[in-house]
């Protein structure tokens, strides 16, 4: 998968992609190509790639010895600002207040065929020696006594390159890293739409598109988490067709402050950079110290957004998420939150759990309120001891009753937070994130714990572990409801480290707590959550195979959230709960059929008072759960594609999942609002079907795959005021599920 040509051109390739770069005449690494695979390259091909004898106007020559060579118009692998290149660079290092214009020159390279999964830090992994190869190119800046190791990983049958960097201080003086990005990609033109996943609490990860123009466009977070407002993932899309056109994607295996940006220069060349946000980041690098960036993921599709969806989803489930979760069924959950909020006791929960078991659910999750004196959201965080008023016989006794019913048990934790009324807060004021001045912000009545301090992480785990052991816990919902303000660590002050290291050290502390839990309890399913979808990223998915995507469980809003999320993340990571109506977040009333038809795609759960529902609703839920269990593997782990527009403003949404040989598929069709006098006959194409097969639709009519691919699948008949006897979809908030099965 990795060819080294004449010791200075590197070709990473598989059956889907090629990635080429080379050692430029100044010793730095230059980028040549990333795109569809190219077969073995001839000497003439290489010469054609490398030829650039002219110099762009208005540029500065790199040195008196290099002729017309300059960096302003050269594509680079890890660009540096200021040495004839005036675009933003990937790395900035200072000594005290002196900026260094770095000059990393090729020294040597190595190739490695193993890539093991290590819980200490989220990163890609491979199983065995045939799934991946990693090229490490070591470069030295002799003048500044720095070594830069650039890592490039390619994976068998994946349209992805993973990149990371490590810098080592070989000198005698300490230096400061001001910026060190994880991924860079120089492209020869700017004929792309910049696509990002943006929004806010209750409306996360909506797809947003804008054209590239000269200048810089970016999305970022400074919240200490990847955030509700923006996601690290971005894409560059050439064309507006779901299934055609070149698309580049970039993502980050990281959960903290990030920057994802594209800069277009005066020649309409594009530079993509992604990594730790350099704002409020500075890292002290003492002699012989090293710093390693999180991994970035660069993906490519020649088949539009659906091609990118396929590339990102397949890669993430195989090389980021622990692969065992692909084989295990995700349990159907009842979460008590919207059924009870804080108003519950053991008997009320047991009543809910009994009904859940009767309906066919498999895991009962006790949400916020089981610990301390937690009867509202202003108390007891950091006191992870059971509330004896609610559980008079202890949490272990309750867990036994749940398990004896044949249900799994889940419990909610918010381990990163502390309330002012706890012993933890009073005994360890230095463990709280806050600056040493009189005024300090407070959010949701709580403060953030200093997870940059390893002692804090160990102390929180020491509280959590006995509960996990006592309950024989199956599932954790890990929440985080407050972003970081006035980032300041007493621990870093004591250690004489810069406060600008805090955000990165904090997120590494989060990963360390995950490591402790999963080392001791490797089969525990942890669902990530951050006030809903405020930390939906590859870093969390490395540890948590699914994430609560939004506190908004409204079925209509979830259409837009799921459409955006699945552009970058697998459907299996998208945790769904059927909730009550009027919906608690938007007060919208949608039919139970639509709520279930949306939630059936991905891990399924329920979050409503099922002891108060009607007999008709009980039957509908039981019927849906029976359907879901029968088809769970395909609905959770099937190949996912969008079939209509992914614009969040569109009125009609359709998506589908299909199995490996395309012999079976489920398609969800949704219309938000009815229109008067709607036409009867409308069709939408299903391009992922096999044209050589015939498909039976919902055990009724039989149609060829060729027709369904090229002409389309008929939409359900809409009520138009005159067809009440034949209409299949009536009123607002329509939904319809198609089951397509190939027949001989």
Short mmCIF file of C-alpha atoms in Angstrom, two decimals, residues 337-649:
data_model
loop_
_atom_site.label_atom_id
_atom_site.label_comp_id
_atom_site.label_asym_id
_atom_site.label_seq_id
_atom_site.Cartn_x
_atom_site.Cartn_y
_atom_site.Cartn_z
CA UNK A 337 -35.81 11.06 32.24
CA UNK A 338 -38.77 12.50 30.35
CA UNK A 339 -41.09 10.09 32.17
CA UNK A 340 -40.18 11.30 35.67
CA UNK A 341 -37.45 13.94 35.59
CA UNK A 342 -36.26 14.21 39.23
CA UNK A 343 -39.60 13.10 40.68
CA UNK A 344 -39.10 9.38 41.24
CA UNK A 345 -38.43 6.72 43.82
CA UNK A 346 -37.55 3.06 43.55
CA UNK A 347 -41.15 1.91 43.24
CA UNK A 348 -41.92 4.31 40.41
CA UNK A 349 -38.83 3.15 38.55
CA UNK A 350 -39.68 -0.51 39.09
CA UNK A 351 -43.15 0.11 37.72
CA UNK A 352 -41.63 1.67 34.59
CA UNK A 353 -39.15 -1.18 34.27
CA UNK A 354 -41.88 -3.82 34.61
CA UNK A 355 -43.88 -2.20 31.83
CA UNK A 356 -40.74 -1.82 29.72
CA UNK A 357 -40.08 -5.55 29.99
CA UNK A 358 -43.70 -6.31 29.03
CA UNK A 359 -43.33 -4.15 25.91
CA UNK A 360 -40.13 -5.90 24.87
CA UNK A 361 -37.48 -3.39 25.93
CA UNK A 362 -34.09 -4.67 27.08
CA UNK A 363 -32.28 -2.07 29.20
CA UNK A 364 -33.57 0.27 31.90
CA UNK A 365 -31.57 3.49 32.32
CA UNK A 366 -31.81 5.55 35.50
CA UNK A 367 -31.07 9.09 34.46
CA UNK A 368 -30.19 12.14 36.57
CA UNK A 369 -31.37 12.25 40.18
CA UNK A 370 -30.34 8.90 41.73
CA UNK A 371 -27.47 10.23 43.89
CA UNK A 372 -26.77 12.68 46.72
CA UNK A 373 -29.80 14.89 47.37
CA UNK A 374 -30.38 15.42 43.69
CA UNK A 375 -34.00 16.55 43.45
CA UNK A 376 -33.16 19.37 41.02
CA UNK A 377 -30.25 20.33 38.79
CA UNK A 378 -28.59 22.64 41.33
CA UNK A 379 -27.14 20.12 43.75
CA UNK A 380 -25.02 17.06 44.54
CA UNK A 381 -22.79 16.68 41.47
CA UNK A 382 -19.54 15.19 42.70
CA UNK A 383 -21.33 13.21 45.42
CA UNK A 384 -21.74 9.90 43.61
CA UNK A 385 -23.41 8.12 46.53
CA UNK A 386 -26.92 6.74 46.21
CA UNK A 387 -29.87 8.82 47.44
CA UNK A 388 -31.23 6.65 50.26
CA UNK A 389 -34.56 8.45 50.25
CA UNK A 390 -35.16 7.24 46.71
CA UNK A 391 -33.40 3.88 47.09
CA UNK A 392 -33.82 2.90 50.77
CA UNK A 393 -32.13 -0.48 50.25
CA UNK A 394 -29.31 0.92 48.18
CA UNK A 395 -28.56 0.99 44.49
CA UNK A 396 -27.25 -2.59 44.49
CA UNK A 397 -30.59 -3.94 45.71
CA UNK A 398 -32.40 -1.99 42.99
CA UNK A 399 -29.97 -3.29 40.37
CA UNK A 400 -30.65 -6.88 41.43
CA UNK A 401 -34.39 -6.35 40.93
CA UNK A 402 -33.82 -4.92 37.46
CA UNK A 403 -31.52 -7.77 36.46
CA UNK A 404 -33.94 -10.34 37.89
CA UNK A 405 -36.55 -8.98 35.47
CA UNK A 406 -34.20 -9.90 32.62
CA UNK A 407 -33.30 -6.28 31.91
CA UNK A 408 -29.89 -4.67 31.67
CA UNK A 409 -29.23 -1.64 33.87
CA UNK A 410 -27.84 1.75 32.95
CA UNK A 411 -27.01 4.73 35.17
CA UNK A 412 -26.41 8.41 34.39
CA UNK A 413 -23.19 10.14 35.51
CA UNK A 414 -21.87 13.63 34.98
CA UNK A 415 -18.32 12.97 36.20
CA UNK A 416 -16.71 16.23 35.06
CA UNK A 417 -18.88 18.49 37.22
CA UNK A 418 -19.28 19.52 40.85
CA UNK A 419 -22.01 21.32 42.79
CA UNK A 420 -21.13 23.92 45.45
CA UNK A 421 -23.04 22.04 48.19
CA UNK A 422 -20.81 18.95 48.16
CA UNK A 423 -17.92 17.82 50.32
CA UNK A 424 -15.83 17.51 47.17
CA UNK A 425 -16.27 21.22 46.47
CA UNK A 426 -15.63 22.24 50.09
CA UNK A 427 -12.66 19.94 50.67
CA UNK A 428 -10.92 20.58 47.37
CA UNK A 429 -11.56 24.14 46.17
CA UNK A 430 -8.34 23.85 44.15
CA UNK A 431 -9.97 21.10 42.07
CA UNK A 432 -12.46 23.53 40.55
CA UNK A 433 -11.80 25.25 37.22
CA UNK A 434 -11.90 28.97 38.01
CA UNK A 435 -9.47 31.85 37.93
CA UNK A 436 -8.10 33.30 41.20
CA UNK A 437 -10.20 36.47 41.09
CA UNK A 438 -13.38 37.42 42.89
CA UNK A 439 -15.89 37.01 40.07
CA UNK A 440 -16.36 33.57 38.57
CA UNK A 441 -19.01 32.39 36.13
CA UNK A 442 -21.41 29.62 37.10
CA UNK A 443 -23.61 27.63 34.74
CA UNK A 444 -26.57 25.42 35.60
CA UNK A 445 -25.63 25.84 39.26
CA UNK A 446 -22.42 23.85 38.78
CA UNK A 447 -18.70 24.15 38.19
CA UNK A 448 -16.26 22.15 36.08
CA UNK A 449 -13.71 19.93 37.77
CA UNK A 450 -10.06 20.28 36.82
CA UNK A 451 -9.52 17.14 34.76
CA UNK A 452 -6.10 18.51 33.79
CA UNK A 453 -5.15 17.32 37.29
CA UNK A 454 -4.66 13.53 37.32
CA UNK A 455 -5.56 13.39 41.03
CA UNK A 456 -9.04 14.73 40.24
CA UNK A 457 -9.60 12.08 37.58
CA UNK A 458 -8.51 9.33 39.96
CA UNK A 459 -10.75 10.67 42.73
CA UNK A 460 -13.83 10.72 40.52
CA UNK A 461 -13.18 7.20 39.31
CA UNK A 462 -12.74 6.09 42.91
CA UNK A 463 -16.31 7.27 43.50
CA UNK A 464 -17.75 5.74 40.32
CA UNK A 465 -16.11 2.32 40.49
CA UNK A 466 -17.93 0.99 43.61
CA UNK A 467 -21.30 1.84 42.07
CA UNK A 468 -20.37 0.14 38.79
CA UNK A 469 -19.26 -2.94 40.72
CA UNK A 470 -22.21 -3.01 43.13
CA UNK A 471 -24.79 -2.75 40.36
CA UNK A 472 -23.00 -5.04 37.87
CA UNK A 473 -23.64 -2.14 35.55
CA UNK A 474 -24.26 -2.73 31.85
CA UNK A 475 -24.51 0.82 30.54
CA UNK A 476 -23.42 4.36 31.45
CA UNK A 477 -24.89 7.56 30.10
CA UNK A 478 -21.99 10.03 30.44
CA UNK A 479 -23.28 13.61 30.41
CA UNK A 480 -21.55 17.03 30.39
CA UNK A 481 -23.91 20.00 30.75
CA UNK A 482 -21.64 23.01 31.21
CA UNK A 483 -18.89 24.45 29.06
CA UNK A 484 -15.65 25.76 30.51
CA UNK A 485 -15.27 29.42 31.44
CA UNK A 486 -12.28 31.23 32.98
CA UNK A 487 -10.08 28.23 32.21
CA UNK A 488 -7.54 28.13 35.01
CA UNK A 489 -5.91 25.24 36.86
CA UNK A 490 -4.30 25.46 40.28
CA UNK A 491 -2.59 22.19 39.42
CA UNK A 492 -0.86 23.71 36.38
CA UNK A 493 0.18 26.69 38.46
CA UNK A 494 1.75 24.36 41.03
CA UNK A 495 3.46 22.38 38.29
CA UNK A 496 4.72 25.62 36.71
CA UNK A 497 3.07 24.81 33.42
CA UNK A 498 1.39 27.44 31.20
CA UNK A 499 -2.34 27.88 31.76
CA UNK A 500 -2.69 27.68 27.97
CA UNK A 501 -2.04 23.93 28.26
CA UNK A 502 -5.26 23.55 30.24
CA UNK A 503 -7.79 22.78 27.51
CA UNK A 504 -5.70 20.02 25.95
CA UNK A 505 -4.76 18.52 29.31
CA UNK A 506 -8.42 18.64 30.35
CA UNK A 507 -9.60 16.57 27.40
CA UNK A 508 -6.73 14.14 27.91
CA UNK A 509 -8.03 13.75 31.46
CA UNK A 510 -11.45 12.84 30.06
CA UNK A 511 -9.83 10.17 27.92
CA UNK A 512 -7.93 8.91 30.96
CA UNK A 513 -11.18 8.40 32.88
CA UNK A 514 -12.57 6.48 29.92
CA UNK A 515 -9.41 4.38 29.92
CA UNK A 516 -9.77 3.54 33.62
CA UNK A 517 -13.41 2.54 33.27
CA UNK A 518 -12.98 0.45 30.13
CA UNK A 519 -9.83 -1.23 31.39
CA UNK A 520 -11.69 -2.50 34.47
CA UNK A 521 -15.05 -2.98 32.74
CA UNK A 522 -14.34 -3.68 29.06
CA UNK A 523 -17.90 -4.78 28.23
CA UNK A 524 -19.58 -1.69 29.65
CA UNK A 525 -21.50 0.22 26.99
CA UNK A 526 -20.93 3.95 27.50
CA UNK A 527 -23.18 6.41 25.70
CA UNK A 528 -21.60 9.82 25.27
CA UNK A 529 -23.66 12.92 25.94
CA UNK A 530 -22.89 16.60 26.41
CA UNK A 531 -26.09 18.49 27.05
CA UNK A 532 -27.29 16.49 24.08
CA UNK A 533 -24.95 16.65 21.09
CA UNK A 534 -22.31 19.06 22.40
CA UNK A 535 -19.45 16.57 22.06
CA UNK A 536 -20.29 14.40 19.07
CA UNK A 537 -16.90 13.58 17.61
CA UNK A 538 -14.51 10.78 16.75
CA UNK A 539 -12.65 11.17 20.04
CA UNK A 540 -15.73 10.23 22.05
CA UNK A 541 -16.74 7.51 19.56
CA UNK A 542 -13.38 5.81 20.14
CA UNK A 543 -14.63 5.01 23.65
CA UNK A 544 -18.43 5.31 23.32
CA UNK A 545 -19.98 3.40 20.40
CA UNK A 546 -23.03 5.66 20.49
CA UNK A 547 -23.79 9.25 21.44
CA UNK A 548 -26.96 11.07 22.50
CA UNK A 549 -27.24 13.37 19.47
CA UNK A 550 -29.47 16.10 20.91
CA UNK A 551 -31.66 16.94 23.87
CA UNK A 552 -34.32 17.61 21.23
CA UNK A 553 -36.13 14.31 20.69
CA UNK A 554 -38.74 15.82 18.36
CA UNK A 555 -39.08 13.57 15.31
CA UNK A 556 -39.10 16.42 12.79
CA UNK A 557 -35.97 18.06 14.18
CA UNK A 558 -34.23 14.69 14.36
CA UNK A 559 -34.58 14.38 10.57
CA UNK A 560 -32.19 17.33 10.11
CA UNK A 561 -29.89 16.26 12.96
CA UNK A 562 -29.58 12.71 11.66
CA UNK A 563 -29.01 13.88 8.08
CA UNK A 564 -26.15 16.12 9.19
CA UNK A 565 -24.63 13.68 11.65
CA UNK A 566 -24.52 10.77 9.22
CA UNK A 567 -22.51 12.82 6.75
CA UNK A 568 -19.56 12.28 9.09
CA UNK A 569 -20.51 9.59 11.63
CA UNK A 570 -22.06 6.11 11.38
CA UNK A 571 -25.76 5.51 11.84
CA UNK A 572 -24.87 3.00 14.57
CA UNK A 573 -23.61 5.90 16.71
CA UNK A 574 -26.89 7.84 16.58
CA UNK A 575 -28.91 7.10 19.73
CA UNK A 576 -32.68 7.52 19.23
CA UNK A 577 -35.46 7.84 21.81
CA UNK A 578 -39.17 7.85 21.11
CA UNK A 579 -40.54 10.49 23.47
CA UNK A 580 -43.95 11.81 24.49
CA UNK A 581 -45.99 14.52 22.80
CA UNK A 582 -46.34 17.42 22.96
CA UNK A 583 -42.57 17.19 22.66
CA UNK A 584 -40.85 18.76 25.69
CA UNK A 585 -38.38 20.77 23.60
CA UNK A 586 -40.56 22.31 20.88
CA UNK A 587 -44.13 21.35 22.00
CA UNK A 588 -44.79 19.79 18.59
CA UNK A 589 -47.30 16.93 18.36
CA UNK A 590 -46.23 14.22 15.95
CA UNK A 591 -47.84 10.79 15.46
CA UNK A 592 -46.33 7.83 17.30
CA UNK A 593 -45.86 6.18 13.90
CA UNK A 594 -43.53 8.96 12.73
CA UNK A 595 -41.63 9.04 16.02
CA UNK A 596 -40.96 5.32 15.79
CA UNK A 597 -40.24 5.35 12.05
CA UNK A 598 -37.52 7.98 12.61
CA UNK A 599 -36.03 6.25 15.65
CA UNK A 600 -35.91 2.81 14.06
CA UNK A 601 -32.83 3.86 12.07
CA UNK A 602 -29.98 3.46 14.57
CA UNK A 603 -29.96 2.35 18.24
CA UNK A 604 -33.56 2.48 19.50
CA UNK A 605 -34.83 3.71 22.85
CA UNK A 606 -37.93 5.12 24.52
CA UNK A 607 -38.21 8.04 26.91
CA UNK A 608 -41.80 8.57 28.06
CA UNK A 609 -44.11 7.40 30.82
CA UNK A 610 -45.13 4.07 29.36
CA UNK A 611 -47.31 3.32 32.39
CA UNK A 612 -49.73 6.04 31.22
CA UNK A 613 -50.07 5.23 27.52
CA UNK A 614 -53.21 3.90 25.86
CA UNK A 615 -53.75 0.28 24.91
CA UNK A 616 -53.48 1.26 21.25
CA UNK A 617 -50.09 2.86 21.90
CA UNK A 618 -48.94 -0.23 23.82
CA UNK A 619 -49.79 -2.42 20.84
CA UNK A 620 -48.04 -0.06 18.44
CA UNK A 621 -44.88 0.00 20.58
CA UNK A 622 -44.86 -3.78 21.00
CA UNK A 623 -45.31 -4.23 17.26
CA UNK A 624 -42.49 -1.81 16.49
CA UNK A 625 -40.13 -3.42 18.99
CA UNK A 626 -40.85 -6.84 17.49
CA UNK A 627 -40.11 -5.45 14.01
CA UNK A 628 -36.95 -3.76 15.23
CA UNK A 629 -35.54 -6.84 16.96
CA UNK A 630 -36.08 -8.90 13.83
CA UNK A 631 -34.25 -6.35 11.67
CA UNK A 632 -31.92 -4.68 14.19
CA UNK A 633 -28.62 -5.58 12.57
CA UNK A 634 -29.60 -4.02 9.26
CA UNK A 635 -31.26 -0.96 10.83
CA UNK A 636 -28.22 -0.23 13.01
CA UNK A 637 -25.26 -1.50 10.99
CA UNK A 638 -26.50 -1.41 7.41
CA UNK A 639 -24.90 0.78 4.76
CA UNK A 640 -26.64 4.16 4.94
CA UNK A 641 -27.44 6.58 2.10
CA UNK A 642 -29.48 9.71 1.63
CA UNK A 643 -32.05 9.54 -1.17
CA UNK A 644 -33.30 13.14 -1.38
CA UNK A 645 -31.97 16.55 -0.44
CA UNK A 646 -29.99 16.89 2.79
CA UNK A 647 -30.97 20.55 3.11
CA UNK A 648 -32.50 20.96 6.61
CA UNK A 649 -35.14 23.26 5.11
#
